[in-house]
PDB file of C-alpha atoms in Angstrom:
ATOM      1  CA  UNK O 158       0.384   0.066  -0.101  1.00 42.00           C
ATOM      2  CA  UNK O 159       1.241   3.443  -0.586  1.00 42.00           C
ATOM      3  CA  UNK O 160      -0.168   6.534   0.350  1.00 44.00           C
ATOM      4  CA  UNK O 161      -2.359   8.940  -1.642  1.00 43.00           C
ATOM      5  CA  UNK O 162       0.310  11.478  -2.800  1.00 46.00           C
ATOM      6  CA  UNK O 163      -2.219  14.602  -4.247  1.00 46.00           C
ATOM      7  CA  UNK O 164      -3.383  15.745  -0.917  1.00 69.00           C
ATOM      8  CA  UNK O 165      -1.964  17.770   2.054  1.00 90.00           C
ATOM      9  CA  UNK O 166      -0.641  15.216   4.502  1.00 97.00           C
ATOM     10  CA  UNK O 167      -2.259  15.886   8.066  1.00 98.00           C
ATOM     11  CA  UNK O 168       0.365  15.587  10.341  1.00 98.00           C
ATOM     12  CA  UNK O 169      -0.027  16.145  14.161  1.00 98.00           C
ATOM     13  CA  UNK O 170       3.108  17.496  15.685  1.00 98.00           C
ATOM     14  CA  UNK O 171       2.755  20.681  18.343  1.00 98.00           C
ATOM     15  CA  UNK O 172      -0.407  22.629  18.945  1.00 98.00           C
ATOM     16  CA  UNK O 173       0.992  26.009  17.985  1.00 97.00           C
ATOM     17  CA  UNK O 174       1.027  24.798  13.631  1.00 97.00           C
ATOM     18  CA  UNK O 175      -2.631  24.999  14.140  1.00 97.00           C
ATOM     19  CA  UNK O 176      -4.803  27.546  14.037  1.00 97.00           C
ATOM     20  CA  UNK O 177      -7.350  28.065  16.397  1.00 97.00           C
ATOM     21  CA  UNK O 178     -10.486  26.816  14.503  1.00 98.00           C
ATOM     22  CA  UNK O 179      -9.109  23.841  13.859  1.00 98.00           C
ATOM     23  CA  UNK O 180      -7.788  22.801  16.731  1.00 98.00           C
ATOM     24  CA  UNK O 181     -11.697  23.947  18.193  1.00 98.00           C
ATOM     25  CA  UNK O 182     -13.200  21.606  15.602  1.00 98.00           C
ATOM     26  CA  UNK O 183     -11.030  18.532  16.601  1.00 98.00           C
ATOM     27  CA  UNK O 184     -12.219  18.930  20.413  1.00 98.00           C
ATOM     28  CA  UNK O 185     -16.151  19.941  18.856  1.00 98.00           C
ATOM     29  CA  UNK O 186     -15.717  16.457  17.098  1.00 98.00           C
ATOM     30  CA  UNK O 187     -14.274  14.628  20.287  1.00 98.00           C
ATOM     31  CA  UNK O 188     -16.660  16.014  22.289  1.00 98.00           C
ATOM     32  CA  UNK O 189     -19.258  14.204  20.148  1.00 98.00           C
ATOM     33  CA  UNK O 190     -17.357  10.918  19.712  1.00 98.00           C
ATOM     34  CA  UNK O 191     -17.579  10.518  23.512  1.00 98.00           C
ATOM     35  CA  UNK O 192     -21.226  11.335  23.824  1.00 97.00           C
ATOM     36  CA  UNK O 193     -22.172   9.191  20.982  1.00 96.00           C
ATOM     37  CA  UNK O 194     -19.465   5.995  20.686  1.00 96.00           C
ATOM     38  CA  UNK O 195     -21.158   3.790  18.586  1.00 96.00           C
ATOM     39  CA  UNK O 196     -22.150   6.403  15.739  1.00 97.00           C
ATOM     40  CA  UNK O 197     -18.841   6.125  14.952  1.00 97.00           C
ATOM     41  CA  UNK O 198     -17.529   2.407  14.890  1.00 97.00           C
ATOM     42  CA  UNK O 199     -16.540   2.363  11.025  1.00 97.00           C
ATOM     43  CA  UNK O 200     -14.687   5.707  10.804  1.00 97.00           C
ATOM     44  CA  UNK O 201     -11.636   4.416  10.533  1.00 98.00           C
ATOM     45  CA  UNK O 202     -12.634   0.480   9.097  1.00 98.00           C
ATOM     46  CA  UNK O 203     -10.056  -1.028   7.095  1.00 97.00           C
ATOM     47  CA  UNK O 204      -7.347   1.925   8.371  1.00 98.00           C
ATOM     48  CA  UNK O 205      -3.987   1.051  10.455  1.00 98.00           C
ATOM     49  CA  UNK O 206      -2.056   2.748  13.126  1.00 98.00           C
ATOM     50  CA  UNK O 207       1.700   2.235  13.755  1.00 98.00           C
ATOM     51  CA  UNK O 208       2.531   3.144  17.227  1.00 97.00           C
ATOM     52  CA  UNK O 209       6.547   3.279  17.904  1.00 96.00           C
ATOM     53  CA  UNK O 210       7.501   3.451  21.432  1.00 96.00           C
ATOM     54  CA  UNK O 211      10.847   4.804  22.469  1.00 93.00           C
ATOM     55  CA  UNK O 212       9.857   5.308  25.766  1.00 90.00           C
ATOM     56  CA  UNK O 213       7.493   3.737  27.817  1.00 89.00           C
ATOM     57  CA  UNK O 214       3.866   4.247  27.805  1.00 93.00           C
ATOM     58  CA  UNK O 215       0.878   3.877  29.253  1.00 95.00           C
ATOM     59  CA  UNK O 216      -1.987   6.195  28.869  1.00 96.00           C
ATOM     60  CA  UNK O 217      -0.250   7.086  25.382  1.00 97.00           C
ATOM     61  CA  UNK O 218      -0.579   2.941  24.221  1.00 97.00           C
ATOM     62  CA  UNK O 219      -3.868   2.287  25.434  1.00 98.00           C
ATOM     63  CA  UNK O 220      -5.397   5.323  24.433  1.00 98.00           C
ATOM     64  CA  UNK O 221      -4.648   5.276  20.669  1.00 98.00           C
ATOM     65  CA  UNK O 222      -4.653   1.181  20.828  1.00 98.00           C
ATOM     66  CA  UNK O 223      -8.563   1.522  22.013  1.00 98.00           C
ATOM     67  CA  UNK O 224      -9.421   4.385  20.005  1.00 98.00           C
ATOM     68  CA  UNK O 225      -8.388   3.181  16.925  1.00 98.00           C
ATOM     69  CA  UNK O 226     -10.694  -0.164  17.807  1.00 98.00           C
ATOM     70  CA  UNK O 227     -13.685   1.821  18.376  1.00 98.00           C
ATOM     71  CA  UNK O 228     -13.351   3.886  15.341  1.00 98.00           C
ATOM     72  CA  UNK O 229     -13.142   0.105  13.573  1.00 98.00           C
ATOM     73  CA  UNK O 230      -9.806   0.299  13.011  1.00 98.00           C
ATOM     74  CA  UNK O 231      -6.635  -1.900  13.300  1.00 98.00           C
ATOM     75  CA  UNK O 232      -3.535  -1.049  15.295  1.00 98.00           C
ATOM     76  CA  UNK O 233       0.528  -1.969  15.080  1.00 97.00           C
ATOM     77  CA  UNK O 234       2.555  -2.018  18.111  1.00 96.00           C
ATOM     78  CA  UNK O 235       6.743  -1.326  17.491  1.00 95.00           C
ATOM     79  CA  UNK O 236       9.085  -1.060  20.380  1.00 89.00           C
ATOM     80  CA  UNK O 237      12.210   0.783  20.147  1.00 79.00           C
ATOM     81  CA  UNK O 238      14.240  -2.664  20.051  1.00 80.00           C
ATOM     82  CA  UNK O 239      12.136  -4.725  17.827  1.00 82.00           C
ATOM     83  CA  UNK O 240      12.487  -2.722  14.747  1.00 83.00           C
ATOM     84  CA  UNK O 241      15.569  -2.254  12.879  1.00 80.00           C
ATOM     85  CA  UNK O 242      15.282   1.503  14.121  1.00 77.00           C
ATOM     86  CA  UNK O 243      17.074   0.315  17.004  1.00 67.00           C
ATOM     87  CA  UNK O 244      19.498  -1.779  15.027  1.00 75.00           C
ATOM     88  CA  UNK O 245      20.853   1.719  12.873  1.00 82.00           C
ATOM     89  CA  UNK O 246      18.104   1.637  10.050  1.00 90.00           C
ATOM     90  CA  UNK O 247      17.156   5.538   9.893  1.00 93.00           C
ATOM     91  CA  UNK O 248      14.411   7.364  10.863  1.00 93.00           C
ATOM     92  CA  UNK O 249      14.418   8.207   7.335  1.00 95.00           C
ATOM     93  CA  UNK O 250      13.785   4.968   6.095  1.00 95.00           C
ATOM     94  CA  UNK O 251      11.622   3.856   8.440  1.00 95.00           C
ATOM     95  CA  UNK O 252       9.324   6.382   7.533  1.00 96.00           C
ATOM     96  CA  UNK O 253       9.436   5.283   3.857  1.00 97.00           C
ATOM     97  CA  UNK O 254       8.950   1.666   4.815  1.00 96.00           C
ATOM     98  CA  UNK O 255       5.846   2.518   7.336  1.00 97.00           C
ATOM     99  CA  UNK O 256       4.070   4.436   4.780  1.00 98.00           C
ATOM    100  CA  UNK O 257       4.178   2.003   2.301  1.00 98.00           C
ATOM    101  CA  UNK O 258       1.959  -0.765   5.290  1.00 98.00           C
ATOM    102  CA  UNK O 259       0.075   1.747   7.427  1.00 98.00           C
ATOM    103  CA  UNK O 260      -2.703   4.726   7.525  1.00 98.00           C
ATOM    104  CA  UNK O 261      -0.988   6.825  10.136  1.00 98.00           C
ATOM    105  CA  UNK O 262       1.468   6.858  12.349  1.00 98.00           C
ATOM    106  CA  UNK O 263       1.875   7.820  16.070  1.00 98.00           C
ATOM    107  CA  UNK O 264       6.122   7.998  17.731  1.00 98.00           C
ATOM    108  CA  UNK O 265       6.701   8.307  21.623  1.00 97.00           C
ATOM    109  CA  UNK O 266      10.221   9.480  21.196  1.00 96.00           C
ATOM    110  CA  UNK O 267      13.014  11.545  22.466  1.00 95.00           C
ATOM    111  CA  UNK O 268      13.999  14.674  20.982  1.00 96.00           C
ATOM    112  CA  UNK O 269      11.964  16.863  18.718  1.00 97.00           C
ATOM    113  CA  UNK O 270      13.869  15.973  15.609  1.00 97.00           C
ATOM    114  CA  UNK O 271      13.410  12.517  15.241  1.00 96.00           C
ATOM    115  CA  UNK O 272       9.660  13.237  15.102  1.00 97.00           C
ATOM    116  CA  UNK O 273      10.347  15.843  12.750  1.00 97.00           C
ATOM    117  CA  UNK O 274      12.431  13.660  10.506  1.00 97.00           C
ATOM    118  CA  UNK O 275       9.687  11.267  10.643  1.00 97.00           C
ATOM    119  CA  UNK O 276       7.024  13.371   9.073  1.00 98.00           C
ATOM    120  CA  UNK O 277       9.397  14.476   6.794  1.00 98.00           C
ATOM    121  CA  UNK O 278       9.944  11.709   4.842  1.00 97.00           C
ATOM    122  CA  UNK O 279       6.309   9.878   5.699  1.00 98.00           C
ATOM    123  CA  UNK O 280       3.346   9.495   3.170  1.00 98.00           C
ATOM    124  CA  UNK O 281       1.044   9.452   6.073  1.00 98.00           C
ATOM    125  CA  UNK O 282      -0.126  11.704   8.913  1.00 98.00           C
ATOM    126  CA  UNK O 283       2.495  11.359  11.992  1.00 98.00           C
ATOM    127  CA  UNK O 284       1.340  12.329  15.544  1.00 98.00           C
ATOM    128  CA  UNK O 285       3.285  13.858  18.567  1.00 98.00           C
ATOM    129  CA  UNK O 286       2.435  11.078  21.225  1.00 98.00           C
ATOM    130  CA  UNK O 287       5.328  12.798  23.394  1.00 97.00           C
ATOM    131  CA  UNK O 288       8.505  14.103  22.850  1.00 97.00           C
ATOM    132  CA  UNK O 289      11.091  15.801  25.177  1.00 96.00           C
ATOM    133  CA  UNK O 290      10.063  18.984  23.552  1.00 97.00           C
ATOM    134  CA  UNK O 291       6.112  19.016  23.973  1.00 98.00           C
ATOM    135  CA  UNK O 292       3.291  16.648  24.779  1.00 98.00           C
ATOM    136  CA  UNK O 293       0.130  18.017  22.320  1.00 98.00           C
ATOM    137  CA  UNK O 294      -2.351  14.887  22.668  1.00 98.00           C
ATOM    138  CA  UNK O 295      -2.019  15.338  26.020  1.00 98.00           C
ATOM    139  CA  UNK O 296      -3.027  19.031  26.427  1.00 98.00           C
ATOM    140  CA  UNK O 297      -5.935  18.545  23.946  1.00 98.00           C
ATOM    141  CA  UNK O 298      -7.678  15.844  26.489  1.00 98.00           C
ATOM    142  CA  UNK O 299      -6.904  18.410  29.277  1.00 98.00           C
ATOM    143  CA  UNK O 300      -8.600  21.353  27.560  1.00 98.00           C
ATOM    144  CA  UNK O 301     -11.653  18.982  26.928  1.00 98.00           C
ATOM    145  CA  UNK O 302     -11.852  18.073  30.442  1.00 98.00           C
ATOM    146  CA  UNK O 303     -11.288  21.462  31.822  1.00 98.00           C
ATOM    147  CA  UNK O 304     -14.391  22.677  28.942  1.00 98.00           C
ATOM    148  CA  UNK O 305     -16.473  19.643  30.691  1.00 98.00           C
ATOM    149  CA  UNK O 306     -16.193  20.957  34.079  1.00 98.00           C
ATOM    150  CA  UNK O 307     -16.075  24.730  33.526  1.00 98.00           C
ATOM    151  CA  UNK O 308     -17.284  26.032  30.341  1.00 98.00           C
ATOM    152  CA  UNK O 309     -15.052  27.511  27.340  1.00 98.00           C
ATOM    153  CA  UNK O 310     -11.639  28.123  28.517  1.00 98.00           C
ATOM    154  CA  UNK O 311     -11.338  31.559  26.489  1.00 97.00           C
ATOM    155  CA  UNK O 312     -10.888  34.065  29.278  1.00 96.00           C
ATOM    156  CA  UNK O 313     -10.114  32.315  32.201  1.00 98.00           C
ATOM    157  CA  UNK O 314      -6.519  31.592  34.134  1.00 98.00           C
ATOM    158  CA  UNK O 315      -4.771  28.017  34.398  1.00 98.00           C
ATOM    159  CA  UNK O 316      -1.921  27.956  36.568  1.00 98.00           C
ATOM    160  CA  UNK O 317       1.014  26.060  36.291  1.00 98.00           C
ATOM    161  CA  UNK O 318       3.370  25.169  39.472  1.00 98.00           C
ATOM    162  CA  UNK O 319       6.391  23.319  38.934  1.00 98.00           C
ATOM    163  CA  UNK O 320       9.495  22.324  36.057  1.00 95.00           C
ATOM    164  CA  UNK O 321       8.264  23.917  32.955  1.00 97.00           C
ATOM    165  CA  UNK O 322       8.579  20.756  30.988  1.00 97.00           C
ATOM    166  CA  UNK O 323       7.587  19.454  27.607  1.00 97.00           C
ATOM    167  CA  UNK O 324       3.680  19.264  28.889  1.00 98.00           C
ATOM    168  CA  UNK O 325       4.194  23.209  30.175  1.00 98.00           C
ATOM    169  CA  UNK O 326       5.432  24.266  27.019  1.00 98.00           C
ATOM    170  CA  UNK O 327       2.028  22.313  24.833  1.00 98.00           C
ATOM    171  CA  UNK O 328       0.313  24.417  27.657  1.00 98.00           C
ATOM    172  CA  UNK O 329       2.079  27.573  26.497  1.00 98.00           C
ATOM    173  CA  UNK O 330       0.850  26.675  22.917  1.00 97.00           C
ATOM    174  CA  UNK O 331      -2.545  26.332  23.763  1.00 98.00           C
ATOM    175  CA  UNK O 332      -2.896  29.505  25.962  1.00 97.00           C
ATOM    176  CA  UNK O 333      -2.037  31.011  22.388  1.00 96.00           C
ATOM    177  CA  UNK O 334      -4.787  29.313  20.674  1.00 96.00           C
ATOM    178  CA  UNK O 335      -7.458  29.236  22.751  1.00 97.00           C
ATOM    179  CA  UNK O 336      -7.163  32.715  24.211  1.00 96.00           C
ATOM    180  CA  UNK O 337      -6.550  31.940  28.167  1.00 97.00           C
ATOM    181  CA  UNK O 338      -4.341  32.849  30.590  1.00 97.00           C
ATOM    182  CA  UNK O 339      -1.427  30.656  31.929  1.00 98.00           C
ATOM    183  CA  UNK O 340       0.271  31.706  34.797  1.00 98.00           C
ATOM    184  CA  UNK O 341       3.767  29.966  34.922  1.00 98.00           C
ATOM    185  CA  UNK O 342       5.036  29.580  38.501  1.00 98.00           C
ATOM    186  CA  UNK O 343       9.184  27.797  38.586  1.00 98.00           C
ATOM    187  CA  UNK O 344      12.433  27.796  39.614  1.00 97.00           C
ATOM    188  CA  UNK O 345      14.402  29.738  37.918  1.00 94.00           C
ATOM    189  CA  UNK O 346      16.343  27.525  36.576  1.00 94.00           C
ATOM    190  CA  UNK O 347      13.678  25.447  35.362  1.00 96.00           C
ATOM    191  CA  UNK O 348      11.136  28.500  33.608  1.00 97.00           C
ATOM    192  CA  UNK O 349      10.491  27.976  30.216  1.00 97.00           C
ATOM    193  CA  UNK O 350      13.111  29.025  27.926  1.00 96.00           C
ATOM    194  CA  UNK O 351      13.219  32.813  26.354  1.00 96.00           C
ATOM    195  CA  UNK O 352      12.006  31.435  22.823  1.00 97.00           C
ATOM    196  CA  UNK O 353       9.119  30.036  23.676  1.00 97.00           C
ATOM    197  CA  UNK O 354       7.920  33.089  25.948  1.00 96.00           C
ATOM    198  CA  UNK O 355       8.758  35.056  23.066  1.00 95.00           C
ATOM    199  CA  UNK O 356       6.808  33.443  20.420  1.00 96.00           C
ATOM    200  CA  UNK O 357       3.489  33.242  22.740  1.00 96.00           C
ATOM    201  CA  UNK O 358       4.078  37.296  23.094  1.00 94.00           C
ATOM    202  CA  UNK O 359       4.848  37.898  19.933  1.00 94.00           C
ATOM    203  CA  UNK O 360       1.566  36.171  19.137  1.00 91.00           C
ATOM    204  CA  UNK O 361      -0.577  38.033  21.610  1.00 74.00           C
ATOM    205  CA  UNK O 362      -3.883  36.277  21.668  1.00 67.00           C
ATOM    206  CA  UNK O 363      -3.444  34.605  24.994  1.00 71.00           C
ATOM    207  CA  UNK O 364      -1.435  35.681  27.962  1.00 91.00           C
ATOM    208  CA  UNK O 365       1.017  33.397  29.523  1.00 97.00           C
ATOM    209  CA  UNK O 366       3.434  34.720  32.441  1.00 97.00           C
ATOM    210  CA  UNK O 367       6.188  34.517  34.795  1.00 97.00           C
ATOM    211  CA  UNK O 368       4.923  34.589  38.875  1.00 97.00           C
ATOM    212  CA  UNK O 369       7.439  34.815  41.172  1.00 95.00           C
ATOM    213  CA  UNK O 370       5.344  32.285  43.131  1.00 98.00           C
ATOM    214  CA  UNK O 371       3.114  29.470  43.295  1.00 98.00           C
ATOM    215  CA  UNK O 372       0.722  31.711  45.460  1.00 98.00           C
ATOM    216  CA  UNK O 373       0.706  34.368  43.381  1.00 98.00           C
ATOM    217  CA  UNK O 374      -0.095  31.845  40.284  1.00 98.00           C
ATOM    218  CA  UNK O 375      -2.993  30.303  41.525  1.00 98.00           C
ATOM    219  CA  UNK O 376      -4.482  32.818  43.295  1.00 98.00           C
ATOM    220  CA  UNK O 377      -8.299  33.049  41.962  1.00 98.00           C
ATOM    221  CA  UNK O 378      -6.955  30.294  38.826  1.00 98.00           C
ATOM    222  CA  UNK O 379     -10.207  28.500  37.367  1.00 98.00           C
ATOM    223  CA  UNK O 380      -7.455  25.638  36.972  1.00 99.00           C
ATOM    224  CA  UNK O 381      -4.442  24.317  38.244  1.00 99.00           C
ATOM    225  CA  UNK O 382      -2.113  22.007  37.037  1.00 98.00           C
ATOM    226  CA  UNK O 383       1.244  20.300  37.812  1.00 98.00           C
ATOM    227  CA  UNK O 384       3.459  17.211  36.935  1.00 98.00           C
ATOM    228  CA  UNK O 385       6.321  15.002  37.627  1.00 96.00           C
ATOM    229  CA  UNK O 386       9.568  17.098  39.204  1.00 94.00           C
ATOM    230  CA  UNK O 387      11.553  13.609  38.369  1.00 87.00           C
ATOM    231  CA  UNK O 388      12.115  11.536  35.364  1.00 77.00           C
ATOM    232  CA  UNK O 389      14.440   8.160  34.450  1.00 62.00           C
ATOM    233  CA  UNK O 390      16.304  10.422  32.537  1.00 69.00           C
ATOM    234  CA  UNK O 391      17.781  12.521  35.582  1.00 72.00           C
ATOM    235  CA  UNK O 392      20.614  11.222  37.772  1.00 76.00           C
ATOM    236  CA  UNK O 393      20.303  11.134  41.397  1.00 78.00           C
ATOM    237  CA  UNK O 394      22.019  13.987  41.935  1.00 81.00           C
ATOM    238  CA  UNK O 395      19.631  15.638  39.461  1.00 82.00           C
ATOM    239  CA  UNK O 396      16.615  14.514  41.261  1.00 84.00           C
ATOM    240  CA  UNK O 397      17.894  15.817  44.767  1.00 90.00           C
ATOM    241  CA  UNK O 398      18.183  18.821  43.205  1.00 90.00           C
ATOM    242  CA  UNK O 399      15.059  19.263  41.778  1.00 93.00           C
ATOM    243  CA  UNK O 400      13.497  17.860  44.738  1.00 92.00           C
ATOM    244  CA  UNK O 401      15.219  20.668  46.705  1.00 93.00           C
ATOM    245  CA  UNK O 402      14.110  23.245  44.196  1.00 95.00           C
ATOM    246  CA  UNK O 403      10.501  22.447  43.363  1.00 97.00           C
ATOM    247  CA  UNK O 404       9.218  21.729  47.355  1.00 97.00           C
ATOM    248  CA  UNK O 405       7.764  24.800  47.415  1.00 97.00           C
ATOM    249  CA  UNK O 406       6.064  24.421  44.468  1.00 98.00           C
ATOM    250  CA  UNK O 407       4.143  21.201  45.342  1.00 98.00           C
ATOM    251  CA  UNK O 408       0.064  21.271  45.139  1.00 98.00           C
ATOM    252  CA  UNK O 409      -1.276  20.783  48.353  1.00 98.00           C
ATOM    253  CA  UNK O 410      -4.581  21.613  50.032  1.00 98.00           C
ATOM    254  CA  UNK O 411      -3.021  24.970  50.961  1.00 98.00           C
ATOM    255  CA  UNK O 412      -2.280  25.945  47.751  1.00 98.00           C
ATOM    256  CA  UNK O 413      -5.480  24.701  46.208  1.00 98.00           C
ATOM    257  CA  UNK O 414      -6.884  27.156  49.008  1.00 98.00           C
ATOM    258  CA  UNK O 415      -6.391  29.791  46.189  1.00 98.00           C
ATOM    259  CA  UNK O 416      -7.567  29.203  43.579  1.00 98.00           C
ATOM    260  CA  UNK O 417     -11.262  29.333  42.793  1.00 98.00           C
ATOM    261  CA  UNK O 418     -13.820  27.788  44.763  1.00 98.00           C
ATOM    262  CA  UNK O 419     -15.052  25.782  41.855  1.00 97.00           C
ATOM    263  CA  UNK O 420     -10.985  25.505  40.262  1.00 98.00           C
ATOM    264  CA  UNK O 421      -9.873  22.141  39.090  1.00 98.00           C
ATOM    265  CA  UNK O 422      -7.111  20.797  39.689  1.00 98.00           C
ATOM    266  CA  UNK O 423      -5.346  18.553  36.857  1.00 98.00           C
ATOM    267  CA  UNK O 424      -2.068  16.069  36.309  1.00 98.00           C
ATOM    268  CA  UNK O 425      -0.869  14.236  32.996  1.00 97.00           C
ATOM    269  CA  UNK O 426      -0.582  11.020  35.116  1.00 97.00           C
ATOM    270  CA  UNK O 427       1.898   9.562  35.956  1.00 96.00           C
ATOM    271  CA  UNK O 428       1.611  11.134  39.414  1.00 97.00           C
ATOM    272  CA  UNK O 429       4.403  10.525  42.380  1.00 96.00           C
ATOM    273  CA  UNK O 430       1.902  11.293  45.117  1.00 97.00           C
ATOM    274  CA  UNK O 431       3.171  13.742  48.263  1.00 97.00           C
ATOM    275  CA  UNK O 432       5.896  15.314  46.025  1.00 96.00           C
ATOM    276  CA  UNK O 433       4.779  17.587  43.462  1.00 98.00           C
ATOM    277  CA  UNK O 434       0.966  16.806  44.806  1.00 98.00           C
ATOM    278  CA  UNK O 435      -0.614  15.350  48.039  1.00 98.00           C
ATOM    279  CA  UNK O 436      -3.030  12.575  47.930  1.00 98.00           C
ATOM    280  CA  UNK O 437      -5.712  15.054  49.267  1.00 98.00           C
ATOM    281  CA  UNK O 438      -5.654  17.192  46.277  1.00 98.00           C
ATOM    282  CA  UNK O 439      -5.213  14.185  43.581  1.00 98.00           C
ATOM    283  CA  UNK O 440      -7.810  12.159  45.186  1.00 98.00           C
ATOM    284  CA  UNK O 441      -9.998  15.426  45.979  1.00 98.00           C
ATOM    285  CA  UNK O 442     -13.308  16.927  44.950  1.00 97.00           C
ATOM    286  CA  UNK O 443     -11.589  19.496  42.955  1.00 98.00           C
ATOM    287  CA  UNK O 444      -9.377  16.811  40.722  1.00 98.00           C
ATOM    288  CA  UNK O 445     -10.139  15.850  37.476  1.00 98.00           C
ATOM    289  CA  UNK O 446      -7.436  13.883  36.636  1.00 98.00           C
ATOM    290  CA  UNK O 447      -9.705  10.482  36.235  1.00 98.00           C
ATOM    291  CA  UNK O 448     -11.911  12.575  33.430  1.00 98.00           C
ATOM    292  CA  UNK O 449      -8.309  13.806  31.993  1.00 98.00           C
ATOM    293  CA  UNK O 450      -7.321  10.517  31.756  1.00 98.00           C
ATOM    294  CA  UNK O 451     -10.339   9.310  30.147  1.00 98.00           C
ATOM    295  CA  UNK O 452     -10.154  12.192  27.554  1.00 98.00           C
ATOM    296  CA  UNK O 453      -7.192  11.154  26.333  1.00 98.00           C
ATOM    297  CA  UNK O 454      -9.205   7.845  24.417  1.00 98.00           C
ATOM    298  CA  UNK O 455     -12.049  11.193  23.309  1.00 98.00           C
ATOM    299  CA  UNK O 456      -9.558  13.530  21.815  1.00 98.00           C
ATOM    300  CA  UNK O 457      -7.023  11.091  20.039  1.00 98.00           C
ATOM    301  CA  UNK O 458      -9.783   9.379  18.783  1.00 98.00           C
ATOM    302  CA  UNK O 459     -10.629  13.133  16.895  1.00 98.00           C
ATOM    303  CA  UNK O 460      -7.301  13.359  16.297  1.00 98.00           C
ATOM    304  CA  UNK O 461      -6.350  10.291  14.429  1.00 98.00           C
ATOM    305  CA  UNK O 462      -9.735  11.140  12.345  1.00 98.00           C
ATOM    306  CA  UNK O 463      -8.656  14.595  11.556  1.00 98.00           C
ATOM    307  CA  UNK O 464      -5.420  13.331  10.288  1.00 98.00           C
ATOM    308  CA  UNK O 465      -6.599  10.753   8.098  1.00 98.00           C
ATOM    309  CA  UNK O 466      -9.325  12.924   7.392  1.00 94.00           C
ATOM    310  CA  UNK O 467     -12.193  11.015   7.809  1.00 84.00           C
TER     311      UNK O 467
END
């Protein structure tokens, strides 16, 4: 099978590549699919998604795999060490070969350059399932969750507390595209790169600001978001340095108490309980993390359908 060459390939790489209308249409489709799953059971019948995992995954793998099945499609799961990619075959050659077999490729990888190279040489849509630099599918699910709980996100306030990591980067992109205020409370060494803030300021649609303390960021916010402080990539020394720097940025009941009374808490998971967030918050009535995890399924079904123009 070779991909059609007579139309533009619909990659889903990063939120800032899209206009607001396109992102909104995808989210509207996700909400419709969630309300009426049976009506879309044949939408991707006969289509196949290849999923490449160069990093471990729970939610990304299960949500994409189940999502394709619910849309009537098929899935091939490829781990890095199981492929010739792990034995020296180039990303470009991998993209060319997979494009002859499947209708779309989802990749969960490290450097964003690997995602970009895959997309540059693929003749089918490529979807960013996570890179070191961004996590757009997660934030699509987050926006869906916020709007289910709180109504339209435009004009609202979202507070991020912790490390300005790949998830935070996609929140910055979303703030600009969806027109809400994003307050970032991060230790100075862990703040967003200047180039990202310059982009947000130049676009001018949303307000993205660095705050000096988590208390300033959270006060009056409609939503409080955080993420894990450490990963497998950090050495023991780096982990301890990060714990020391990020301790004051923990989301606990005191900090959540500064948000709006109906403000919600989001976390992309997995959570390191009682590090970046306490049990009382993540298991409390203001937590929307389980709806958020479920919405990975619905948002990604809509992304898949959009990418395959179905």
